[in-house]
Coordinates of C-alpha atoms in Angstrom, one line a residue:
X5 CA -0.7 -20.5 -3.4
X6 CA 2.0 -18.2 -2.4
X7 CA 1.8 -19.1 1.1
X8 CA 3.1 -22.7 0.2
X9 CA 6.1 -22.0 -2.3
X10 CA 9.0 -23.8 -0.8
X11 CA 12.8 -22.7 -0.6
X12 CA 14.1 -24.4 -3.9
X13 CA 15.4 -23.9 -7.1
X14 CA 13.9 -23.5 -10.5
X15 CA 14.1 -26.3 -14.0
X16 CA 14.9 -24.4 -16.8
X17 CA 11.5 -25.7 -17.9
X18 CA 9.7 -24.2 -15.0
X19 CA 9.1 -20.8 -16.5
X20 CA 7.8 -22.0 -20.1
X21 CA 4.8 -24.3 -18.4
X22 CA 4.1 -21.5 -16.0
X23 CA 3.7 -19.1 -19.1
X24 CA 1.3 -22.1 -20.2
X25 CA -0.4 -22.3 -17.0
X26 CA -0.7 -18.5 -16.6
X27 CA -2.3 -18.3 -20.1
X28 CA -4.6 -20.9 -19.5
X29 CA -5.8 -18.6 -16.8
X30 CA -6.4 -15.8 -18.1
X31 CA -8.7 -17.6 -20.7
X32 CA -10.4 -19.0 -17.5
X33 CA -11.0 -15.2 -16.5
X34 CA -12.0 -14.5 -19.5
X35 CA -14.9 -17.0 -19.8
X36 CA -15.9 -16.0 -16.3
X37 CA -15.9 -12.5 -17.5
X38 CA -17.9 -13.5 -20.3
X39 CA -20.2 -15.7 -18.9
X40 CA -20.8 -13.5 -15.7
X41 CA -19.5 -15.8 -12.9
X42 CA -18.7 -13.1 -10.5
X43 CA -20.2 -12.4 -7.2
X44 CA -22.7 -9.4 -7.3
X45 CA -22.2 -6.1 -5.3
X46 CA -22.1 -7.0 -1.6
X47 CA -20.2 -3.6 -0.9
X48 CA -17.5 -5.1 1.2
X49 CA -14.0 -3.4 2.2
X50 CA -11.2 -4.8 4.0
X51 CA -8.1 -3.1 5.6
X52 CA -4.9 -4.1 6.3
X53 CA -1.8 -2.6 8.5
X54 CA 1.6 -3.3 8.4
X55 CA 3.8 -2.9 11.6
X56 CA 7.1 -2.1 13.2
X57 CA 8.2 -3.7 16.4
X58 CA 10.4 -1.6 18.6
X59 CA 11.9 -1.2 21.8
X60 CA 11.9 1.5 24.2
X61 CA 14.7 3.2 22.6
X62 CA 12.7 3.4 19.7
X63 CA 15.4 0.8 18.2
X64 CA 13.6 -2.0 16.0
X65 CA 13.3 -5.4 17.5
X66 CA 14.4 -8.8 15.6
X67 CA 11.8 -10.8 16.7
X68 CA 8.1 -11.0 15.4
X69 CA 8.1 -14.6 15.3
X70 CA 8.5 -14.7 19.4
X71 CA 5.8 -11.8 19.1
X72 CA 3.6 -13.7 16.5
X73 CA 3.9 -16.9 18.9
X74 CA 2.4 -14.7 22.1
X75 CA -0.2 -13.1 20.3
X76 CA -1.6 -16.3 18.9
X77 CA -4.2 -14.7 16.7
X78 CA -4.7 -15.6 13.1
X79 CA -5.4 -11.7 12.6
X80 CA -1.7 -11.1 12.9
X81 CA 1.0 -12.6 10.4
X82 CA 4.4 -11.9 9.7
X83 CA 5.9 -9.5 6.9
X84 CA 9.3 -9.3 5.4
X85 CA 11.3 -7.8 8.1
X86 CA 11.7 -9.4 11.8
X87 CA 11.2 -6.4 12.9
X88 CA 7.3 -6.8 11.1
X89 CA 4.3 -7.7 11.8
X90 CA 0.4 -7.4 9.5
X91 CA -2.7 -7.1 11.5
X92 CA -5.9 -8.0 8.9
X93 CA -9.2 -7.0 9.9
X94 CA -12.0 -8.9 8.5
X95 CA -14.3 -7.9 5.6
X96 CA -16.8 -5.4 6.6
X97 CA -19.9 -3.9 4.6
X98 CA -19.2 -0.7 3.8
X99 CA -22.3 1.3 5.2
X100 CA -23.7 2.1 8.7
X101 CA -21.3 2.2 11.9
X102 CA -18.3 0.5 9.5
X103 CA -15.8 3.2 10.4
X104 CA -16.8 3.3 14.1
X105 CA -16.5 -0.8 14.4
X106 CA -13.3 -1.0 12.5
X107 CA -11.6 1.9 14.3
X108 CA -13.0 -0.3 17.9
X109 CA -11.3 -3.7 16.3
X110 CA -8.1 -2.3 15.4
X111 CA -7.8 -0.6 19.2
X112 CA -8.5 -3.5 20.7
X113 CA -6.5 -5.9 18.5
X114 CA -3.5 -3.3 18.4
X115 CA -3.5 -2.8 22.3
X116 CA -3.7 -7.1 23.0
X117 CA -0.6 -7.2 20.4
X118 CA 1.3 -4.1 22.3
X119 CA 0.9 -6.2 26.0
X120 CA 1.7 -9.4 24.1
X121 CA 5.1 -7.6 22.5
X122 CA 5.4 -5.6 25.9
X123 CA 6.6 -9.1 27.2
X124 CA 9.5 -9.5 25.3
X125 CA 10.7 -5.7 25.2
X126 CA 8.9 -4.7 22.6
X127 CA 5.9 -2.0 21.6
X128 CA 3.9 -1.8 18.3
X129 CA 4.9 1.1 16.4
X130 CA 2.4 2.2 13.7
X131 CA 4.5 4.4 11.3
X132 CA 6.1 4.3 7.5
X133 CA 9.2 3.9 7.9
X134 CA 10.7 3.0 11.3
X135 CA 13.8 6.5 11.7
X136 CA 15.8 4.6 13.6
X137 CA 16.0 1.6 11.0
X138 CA 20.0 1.4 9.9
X139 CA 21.6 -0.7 6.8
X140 CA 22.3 -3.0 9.7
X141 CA 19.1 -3.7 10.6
X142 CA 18.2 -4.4 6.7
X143 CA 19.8 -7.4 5.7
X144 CA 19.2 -10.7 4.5
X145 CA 20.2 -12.3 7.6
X146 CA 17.1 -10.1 9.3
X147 CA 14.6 -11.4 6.9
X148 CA 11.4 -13.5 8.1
X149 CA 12.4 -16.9 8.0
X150 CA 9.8 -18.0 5.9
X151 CA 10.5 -19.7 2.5
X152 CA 8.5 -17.8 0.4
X153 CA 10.2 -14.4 1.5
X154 CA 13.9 -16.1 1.4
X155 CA 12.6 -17.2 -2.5
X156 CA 11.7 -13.6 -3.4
X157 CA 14.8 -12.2 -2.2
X158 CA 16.9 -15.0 -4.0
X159 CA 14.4 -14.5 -7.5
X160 CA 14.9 -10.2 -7.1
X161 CA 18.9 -10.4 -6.6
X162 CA 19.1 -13.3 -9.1
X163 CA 17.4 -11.4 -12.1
X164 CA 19.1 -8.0 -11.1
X165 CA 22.4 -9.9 -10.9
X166 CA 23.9 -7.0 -9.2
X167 CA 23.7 -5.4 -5.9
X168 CA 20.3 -3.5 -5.4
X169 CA 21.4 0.7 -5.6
X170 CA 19.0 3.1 -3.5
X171 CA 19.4 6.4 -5.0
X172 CA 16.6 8.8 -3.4
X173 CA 17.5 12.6 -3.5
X174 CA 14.6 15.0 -1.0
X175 CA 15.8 17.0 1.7
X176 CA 18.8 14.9 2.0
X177 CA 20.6 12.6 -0.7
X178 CA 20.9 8.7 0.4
X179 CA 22.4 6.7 -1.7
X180 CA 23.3 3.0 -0.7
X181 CA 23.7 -0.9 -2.3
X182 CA 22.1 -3.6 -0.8
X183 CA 23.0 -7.2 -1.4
X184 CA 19.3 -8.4 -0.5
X185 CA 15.9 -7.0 -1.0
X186 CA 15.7 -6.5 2.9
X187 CA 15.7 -2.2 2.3
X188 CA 12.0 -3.1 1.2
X189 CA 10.9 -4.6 4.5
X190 CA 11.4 -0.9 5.9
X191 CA 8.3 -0.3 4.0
X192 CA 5.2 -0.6 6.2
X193 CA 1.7 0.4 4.9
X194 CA -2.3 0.7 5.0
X195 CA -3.9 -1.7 2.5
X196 CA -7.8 -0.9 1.7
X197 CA -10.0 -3.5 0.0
X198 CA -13.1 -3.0 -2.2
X199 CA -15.0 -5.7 -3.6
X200 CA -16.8 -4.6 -6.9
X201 CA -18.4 -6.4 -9.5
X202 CA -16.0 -6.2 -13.1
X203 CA -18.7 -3.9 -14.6
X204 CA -17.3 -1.2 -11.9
X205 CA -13.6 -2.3 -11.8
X206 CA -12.3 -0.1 -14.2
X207 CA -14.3 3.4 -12.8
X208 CA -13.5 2.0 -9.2
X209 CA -9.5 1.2 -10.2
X210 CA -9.0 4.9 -12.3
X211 CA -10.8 6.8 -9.5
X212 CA -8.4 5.2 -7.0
X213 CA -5.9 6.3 -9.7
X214 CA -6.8 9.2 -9.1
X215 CA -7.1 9.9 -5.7
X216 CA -3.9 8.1 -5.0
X217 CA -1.8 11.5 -4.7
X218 CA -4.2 13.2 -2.5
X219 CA -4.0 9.9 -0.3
X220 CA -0.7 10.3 -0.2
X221 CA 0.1 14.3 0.5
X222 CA -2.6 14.5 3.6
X223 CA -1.5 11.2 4.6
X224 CA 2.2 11.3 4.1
X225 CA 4.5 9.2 7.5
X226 CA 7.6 8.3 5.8
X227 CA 10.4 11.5 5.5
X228 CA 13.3 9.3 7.2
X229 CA 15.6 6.6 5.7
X230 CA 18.6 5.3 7.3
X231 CA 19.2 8.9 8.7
X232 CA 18.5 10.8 6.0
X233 CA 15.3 12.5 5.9
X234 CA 14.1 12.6 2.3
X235 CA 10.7 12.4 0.9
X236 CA 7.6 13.3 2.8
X237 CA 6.4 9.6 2.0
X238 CA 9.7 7.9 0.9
X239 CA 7.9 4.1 1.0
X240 CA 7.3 4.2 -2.8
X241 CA 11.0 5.3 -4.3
X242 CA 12.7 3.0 -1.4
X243 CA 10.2 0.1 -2.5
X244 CA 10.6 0.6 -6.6
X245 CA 13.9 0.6 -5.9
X246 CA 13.9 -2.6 -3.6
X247 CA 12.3 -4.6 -5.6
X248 CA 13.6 -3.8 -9.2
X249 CA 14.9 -7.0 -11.1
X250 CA 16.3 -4.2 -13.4
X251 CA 19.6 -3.6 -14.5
X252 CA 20.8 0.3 -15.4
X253 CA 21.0 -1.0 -18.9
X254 CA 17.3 -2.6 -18.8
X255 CA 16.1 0.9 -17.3
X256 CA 17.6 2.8 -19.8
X257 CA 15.8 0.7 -22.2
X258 CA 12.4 1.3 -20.7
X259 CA 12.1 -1.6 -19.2
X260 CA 9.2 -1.3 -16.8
X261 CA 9.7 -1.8 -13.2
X262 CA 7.9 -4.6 -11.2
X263 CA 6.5 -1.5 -8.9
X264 CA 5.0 1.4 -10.9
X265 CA 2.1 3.5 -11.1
X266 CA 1.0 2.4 -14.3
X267 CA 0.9 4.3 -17.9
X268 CA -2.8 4.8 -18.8
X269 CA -6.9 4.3 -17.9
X270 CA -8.4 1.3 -18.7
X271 CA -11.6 -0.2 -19.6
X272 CA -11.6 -3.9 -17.6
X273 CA -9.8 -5.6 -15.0
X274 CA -9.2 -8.4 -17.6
X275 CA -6.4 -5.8 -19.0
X276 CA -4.4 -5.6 -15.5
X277 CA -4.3 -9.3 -15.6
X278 CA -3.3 -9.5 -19.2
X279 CA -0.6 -6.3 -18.6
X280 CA 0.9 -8.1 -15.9
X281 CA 2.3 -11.7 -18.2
X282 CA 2.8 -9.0 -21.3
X283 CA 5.4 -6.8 -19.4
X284 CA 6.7 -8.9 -16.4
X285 CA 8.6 -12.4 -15.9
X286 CA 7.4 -14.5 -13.5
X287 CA 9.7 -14.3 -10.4
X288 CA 8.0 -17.6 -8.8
X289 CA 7.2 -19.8 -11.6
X290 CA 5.9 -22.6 -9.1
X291 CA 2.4 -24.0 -10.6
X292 CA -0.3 -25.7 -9.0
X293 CA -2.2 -29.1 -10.6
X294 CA -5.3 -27.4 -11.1
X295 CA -6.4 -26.9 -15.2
X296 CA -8.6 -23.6 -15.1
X297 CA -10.4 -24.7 -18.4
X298 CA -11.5 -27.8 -17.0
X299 CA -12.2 -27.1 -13.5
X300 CA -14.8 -24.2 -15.5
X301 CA -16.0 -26.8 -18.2
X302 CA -17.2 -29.2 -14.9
X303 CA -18.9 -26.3 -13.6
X304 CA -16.2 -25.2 -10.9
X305 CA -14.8 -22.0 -10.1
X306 CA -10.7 -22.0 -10.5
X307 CA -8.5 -20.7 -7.9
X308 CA -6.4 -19.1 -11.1
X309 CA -3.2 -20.0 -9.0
X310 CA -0.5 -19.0 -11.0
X311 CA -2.3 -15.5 -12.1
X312 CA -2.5 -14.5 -8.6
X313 CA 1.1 -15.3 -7.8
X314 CA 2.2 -13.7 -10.3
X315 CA 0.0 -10.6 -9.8
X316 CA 1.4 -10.3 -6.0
X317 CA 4.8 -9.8 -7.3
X318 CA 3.5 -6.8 -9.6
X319 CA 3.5 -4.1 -7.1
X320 CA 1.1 -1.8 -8.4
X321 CA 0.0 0.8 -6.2
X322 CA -3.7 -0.1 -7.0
X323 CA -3.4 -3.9 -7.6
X324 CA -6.5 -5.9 -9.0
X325 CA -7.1 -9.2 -6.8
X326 CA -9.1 -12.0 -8.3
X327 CA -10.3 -14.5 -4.8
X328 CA -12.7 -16.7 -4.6
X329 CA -15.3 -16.6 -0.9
X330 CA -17.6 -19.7 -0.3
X331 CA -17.1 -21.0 -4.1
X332 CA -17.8 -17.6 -6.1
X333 CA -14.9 -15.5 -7.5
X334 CA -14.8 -11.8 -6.7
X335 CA -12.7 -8.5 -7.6
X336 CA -11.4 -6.3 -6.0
X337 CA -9.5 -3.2 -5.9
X338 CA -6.2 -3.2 -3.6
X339 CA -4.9 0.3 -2.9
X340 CA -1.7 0.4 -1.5
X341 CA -0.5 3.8 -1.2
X342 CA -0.8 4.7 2.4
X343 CA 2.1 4.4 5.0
X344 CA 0.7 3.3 8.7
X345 CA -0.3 5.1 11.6
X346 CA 0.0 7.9 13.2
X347 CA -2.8 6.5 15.0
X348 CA -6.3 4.3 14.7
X349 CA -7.9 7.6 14.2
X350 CA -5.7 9.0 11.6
X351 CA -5.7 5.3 10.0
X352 CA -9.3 5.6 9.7
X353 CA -9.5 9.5 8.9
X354 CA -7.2 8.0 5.6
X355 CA -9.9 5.3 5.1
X356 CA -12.9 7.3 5.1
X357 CA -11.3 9.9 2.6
X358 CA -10.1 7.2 0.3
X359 CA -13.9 5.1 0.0
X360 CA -16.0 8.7 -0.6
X361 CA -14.2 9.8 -2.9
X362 CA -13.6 6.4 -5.0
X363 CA -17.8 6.0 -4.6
X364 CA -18.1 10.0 -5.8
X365 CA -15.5 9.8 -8.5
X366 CA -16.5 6.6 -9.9
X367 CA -20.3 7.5 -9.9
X368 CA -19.8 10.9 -11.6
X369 CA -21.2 11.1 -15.4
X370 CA -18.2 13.0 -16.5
X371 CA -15.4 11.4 -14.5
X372 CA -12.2 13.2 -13.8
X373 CA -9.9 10.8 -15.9
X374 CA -11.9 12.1 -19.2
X375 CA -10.7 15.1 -18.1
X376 CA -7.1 14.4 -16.9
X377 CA -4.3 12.8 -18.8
X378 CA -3.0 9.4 -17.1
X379 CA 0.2 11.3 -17.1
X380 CA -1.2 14.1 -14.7
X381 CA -2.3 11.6 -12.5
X382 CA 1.0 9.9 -12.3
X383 CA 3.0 13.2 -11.5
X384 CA 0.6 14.6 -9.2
X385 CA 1.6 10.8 -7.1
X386 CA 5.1 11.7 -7.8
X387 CA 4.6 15.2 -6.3
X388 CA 2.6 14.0 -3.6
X389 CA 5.3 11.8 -2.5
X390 CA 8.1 14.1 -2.0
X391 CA 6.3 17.5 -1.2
X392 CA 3.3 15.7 1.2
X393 CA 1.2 18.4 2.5
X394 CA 2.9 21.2 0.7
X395 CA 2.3 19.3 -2.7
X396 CA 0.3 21.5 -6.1
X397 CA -1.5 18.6 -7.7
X398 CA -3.1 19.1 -11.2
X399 CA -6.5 19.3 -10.8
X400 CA -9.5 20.2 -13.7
X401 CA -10.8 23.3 -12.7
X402 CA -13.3 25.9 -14.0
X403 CA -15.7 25.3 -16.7
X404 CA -13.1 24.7 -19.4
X405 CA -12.2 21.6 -16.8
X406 CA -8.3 23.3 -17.9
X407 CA -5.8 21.7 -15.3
X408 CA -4.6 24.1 -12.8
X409 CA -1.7 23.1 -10.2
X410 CA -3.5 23.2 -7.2
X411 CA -2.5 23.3 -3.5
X412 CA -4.0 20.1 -2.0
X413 CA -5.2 21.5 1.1
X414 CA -6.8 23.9 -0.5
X415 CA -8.2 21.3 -3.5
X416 CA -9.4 18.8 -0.6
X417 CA -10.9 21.5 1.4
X418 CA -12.6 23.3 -1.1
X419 CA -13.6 19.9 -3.6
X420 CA -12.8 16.8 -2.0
X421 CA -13.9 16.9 1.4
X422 CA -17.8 17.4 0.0
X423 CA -17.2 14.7 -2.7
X424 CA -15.9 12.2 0.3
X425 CA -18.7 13.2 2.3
X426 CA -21.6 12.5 -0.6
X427 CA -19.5 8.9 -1.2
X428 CA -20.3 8.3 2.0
X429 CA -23.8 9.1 2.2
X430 CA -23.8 7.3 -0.9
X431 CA -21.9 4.2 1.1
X432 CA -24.7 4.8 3.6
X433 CA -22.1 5.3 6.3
X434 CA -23.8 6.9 9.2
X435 CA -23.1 10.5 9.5
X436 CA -21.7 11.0 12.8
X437 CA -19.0 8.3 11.7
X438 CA -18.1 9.9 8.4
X439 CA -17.9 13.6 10.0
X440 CA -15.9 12.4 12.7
X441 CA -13.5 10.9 10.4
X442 CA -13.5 13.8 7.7
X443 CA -13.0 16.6 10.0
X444 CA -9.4 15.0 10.8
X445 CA -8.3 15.8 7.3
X446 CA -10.0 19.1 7.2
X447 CA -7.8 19.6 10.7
X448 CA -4.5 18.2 9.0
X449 CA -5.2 20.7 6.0
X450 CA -6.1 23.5 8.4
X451 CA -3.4 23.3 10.0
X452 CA -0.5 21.7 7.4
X453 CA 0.2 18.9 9.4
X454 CA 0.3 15.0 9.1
X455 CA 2.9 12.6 10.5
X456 CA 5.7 13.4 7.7
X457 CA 5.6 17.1 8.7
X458 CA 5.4 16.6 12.3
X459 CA 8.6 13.6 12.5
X460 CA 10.3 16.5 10.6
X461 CA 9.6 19.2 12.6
X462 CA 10.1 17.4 15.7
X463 CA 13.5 15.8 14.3
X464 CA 15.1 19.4 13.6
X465 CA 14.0 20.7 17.2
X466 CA 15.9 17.9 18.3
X467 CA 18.8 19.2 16.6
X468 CA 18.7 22.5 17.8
X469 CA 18.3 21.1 21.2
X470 CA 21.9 19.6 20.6
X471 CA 21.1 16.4 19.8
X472 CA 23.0 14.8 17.3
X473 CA 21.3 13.0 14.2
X474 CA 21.1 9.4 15.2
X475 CA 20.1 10.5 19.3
X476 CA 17.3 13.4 17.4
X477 CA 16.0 10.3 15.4
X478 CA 15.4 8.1 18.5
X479 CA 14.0 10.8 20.1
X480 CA 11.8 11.5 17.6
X481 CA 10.7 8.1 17.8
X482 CA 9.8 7.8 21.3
X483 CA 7.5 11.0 21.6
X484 CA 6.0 9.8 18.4
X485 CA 5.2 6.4 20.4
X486 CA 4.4 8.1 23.8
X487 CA 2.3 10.9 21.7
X488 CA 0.7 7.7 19.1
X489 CA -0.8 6.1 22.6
X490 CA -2.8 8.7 23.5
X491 CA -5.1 8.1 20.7
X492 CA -5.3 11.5 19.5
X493 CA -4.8 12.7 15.7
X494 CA -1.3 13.8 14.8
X495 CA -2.3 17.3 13.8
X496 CA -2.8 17.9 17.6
X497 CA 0.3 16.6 18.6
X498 CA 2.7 19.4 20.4
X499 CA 5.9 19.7 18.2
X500 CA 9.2 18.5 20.0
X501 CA 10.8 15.9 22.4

């Protein structure tokens, strides 16, 4: 549904018969919920990567429509940015050579996309956040010229009514005002799929709760922001901030922001759903002519339009998705919190740590949110974010299960490498595949190194090499790109331009 909103205003009535049509479908989930309408456990993941298109400067590129129009594969779409591209890889079942196949797609499909953009001056980059991006290159005028992104960016700066403020103090302090939502497009991630069946939603959504700040600290790509280097993985304060509809008064009120970690464990997926038309307006009230209720009472399965579209402009960092596949509805848990790259193999190093330990965690009898506080879990993400590899998570430890601030290369060394591995025995992924995969975070935690640490270490050798900042950052860039081509893992790459 969101693929066909148009580029036009709103009624002042629009909003109150979307609220109508929203609430109708949530009683439509609710029956299906009820009356067990969803699809039964198939074990199927999905994986998606967002992309930067540069040029051999390591400067972004404007054009992913020319790039879009050469590649000529439904597999890759366009994103916010023109400087964007998503690659989508098809639903696989999670078991067997899964990791091996995947990590074979994306190197093919990636490599046909990097010729493709090779003829216009452009190469693939596979990172967070692009360094060399500039408040130039972010703005509205460098926007996908699509209608649904131009009716976000109108909907974001219309309810904020006032220039979005990034205000991100790390390493360096950035602060800057944007007159569009284009700051977000900087933003490019890894998006990992599971489809479960409602019974396992809430285990499967808390574990990924849970694991979200480990993701995050091994896996951290994003310390640079128009110049500044910041956060070891600055994607989620530059994106809260992007796209908050808040005002500082609205803030100060505790008004809660369209992209957040959440505030506590739940029990359903139902309550995500519900959550999401309690706290948040709807920024694309467009509806569809479809009547849930009746489309169930003639013994059809509901597309739940307007629930969806207002879902994808929640930006939780583990979203619930409600799709429907061959005429039966399906859940499934979207985690969000990786940034791209380094490389295929790091990409899928990320994706085998993230599935074992969601299957381990949400399998265990005692699971780690009975013995965590949903508060824990949300600054443990927060500390992931701005320390990466270097973060102390709270972790249960001991008998007592007492939290303890852990290192997390020591925690995923000593705990959660074993738990990944028995998820993915559990998975049935075969075990070549999964210790392949594994032993490229026990390397990163060896060693302290993933692609946040590395840009920054490479970036301040620059420096000393008397580079100044924006030349380092190009740099940078460029032996990230020559370095990302070679395939191997970014805890192996030599530090330095």
């Amino acid at each position: 549904m969101g693929e066909k909103v148009e580029a036009s205003g709103f009624a002042l009535s629009d909003r109150r018969r979307y609220r109508e049509k929203h609430r109708r479908c949530l009683q439509g989930l609710r029956r299906m919920l009820d009356e067990q309408r969803f699809d039964r456990p198939r074990d199927l993941m999905g994986l998606e990567i967002e992309l930067n298109l540069a040029d051999a400067e390591g400067m972004p590129r404007m054009m992913n429509l020319e790039v879009l129009e050469r590649i000529a594969s439904r597999d890759f779409q366009t994103e916010l940015g023109q400087f964007n591209l998503e690659v989508n890889v098809l639903p696989h079942r999670m078991s067997g050579r899964v990791l091996d196949q995947l990590a074979e797609e994306l190197r093919t499909g990636l490599a046909y996309a990097d010729r493709k953009a090779g003829e216009v001056d452009a190469r693939i980059v596979m990172i967070g956040i692009l360094p060399t991006l500039t408040g130039d290159d972010l703005v509205s005028a460098n926007l996908t010229a699509v209608d649904r992104y131009t009716l976000l960016n109108d909907q974001i700066m219309t309810g904020r009514g006032e220039e979005v403020v990034l205000d991100i103090e790390g390493v360096e302090h950035l602060r800057y005002a944007s007159a569009s939502i284009a700051p977000e497009a900087a933003c490019t991630s890894v998006q990992l799929h599971l489809q479960v069946t409602p019974g396992r939603f809430a285990d499967v959504w808390n574990a990924a709760q849970v694991v979200s700040a480990v993701q995050v600290a091994v896996g951290a790509n994003s310390p640079f922001l128009f110049g500044r280097e910041l956060w070891r993985e600055s994607r989620p304060p530059l994106f809260l901030q992007a796209t908050d509809t808040r005002s500082p008064e609205l803030v100060a009120q505790g008004v809660r922001p369209r992209t957040w970690f959440g505030e506590r464990w739940i029990t359903s997926a139902y309550e995500l759903f519900e959550e999401n038309a309690r706290y948040f307006p709807p920024l694309l009230p467009v509806c569809d002519d479809e009547d849930p209720l009746e489309v169930l009472d003639a013994g059809g399965i509901p597309s739940l339009g307007e629930m969806n579209l207002l879902n994808g402009t929640v930006y939780r960092w583990n979203r619930p998705v409600y799709g429907v596949a061959d005429g039966v509805p399906h859940l499934r848990v979207e985690n969000r919190v990786l940034p791209a790259g380094p490389t295929v193999t790091d990409v899928l190093a990320n994706t085998a740590l993230y599935y074992g330990l969601v299957r381990s965690l949400a399998d265990e009898s005692r699971p780690v949110w009975n013995r965590m506080p949903f508060s824990a879990a949300a600054e443990n993400f927060d500390t992931a974010c701005r320390h990466g590899i270097d973060a102390r998570l709270w972790w249960p430890r001991g008998r007592g299960g007492s939290l303890s601030a852990v290192p997390v290369d020591r925690l995923v060394l000593e705990e959660l490498l074993p738990l990944a591995a028995e998820g993915l025995d559990t998975w049935g992924v075969e075990p070549g595949d999964r210790d392949r995969c594994l032993s490229v975070i026990e390397e990163r935690c060896r060693h302290r190194v993933n692609g946040a640490s590395w840009q920054a270490d490479t970036y301040h050798r620059a420096l000393e090499s008397g580079l100044d900042r924006e030349k380092a950052l190009a740099a940078t860039v460029r032996r990230y790109c020559e370095l990302a081509r070679t395939g191997e893992p970014v805890h192996g790459w030599p530090v330095g331009v």
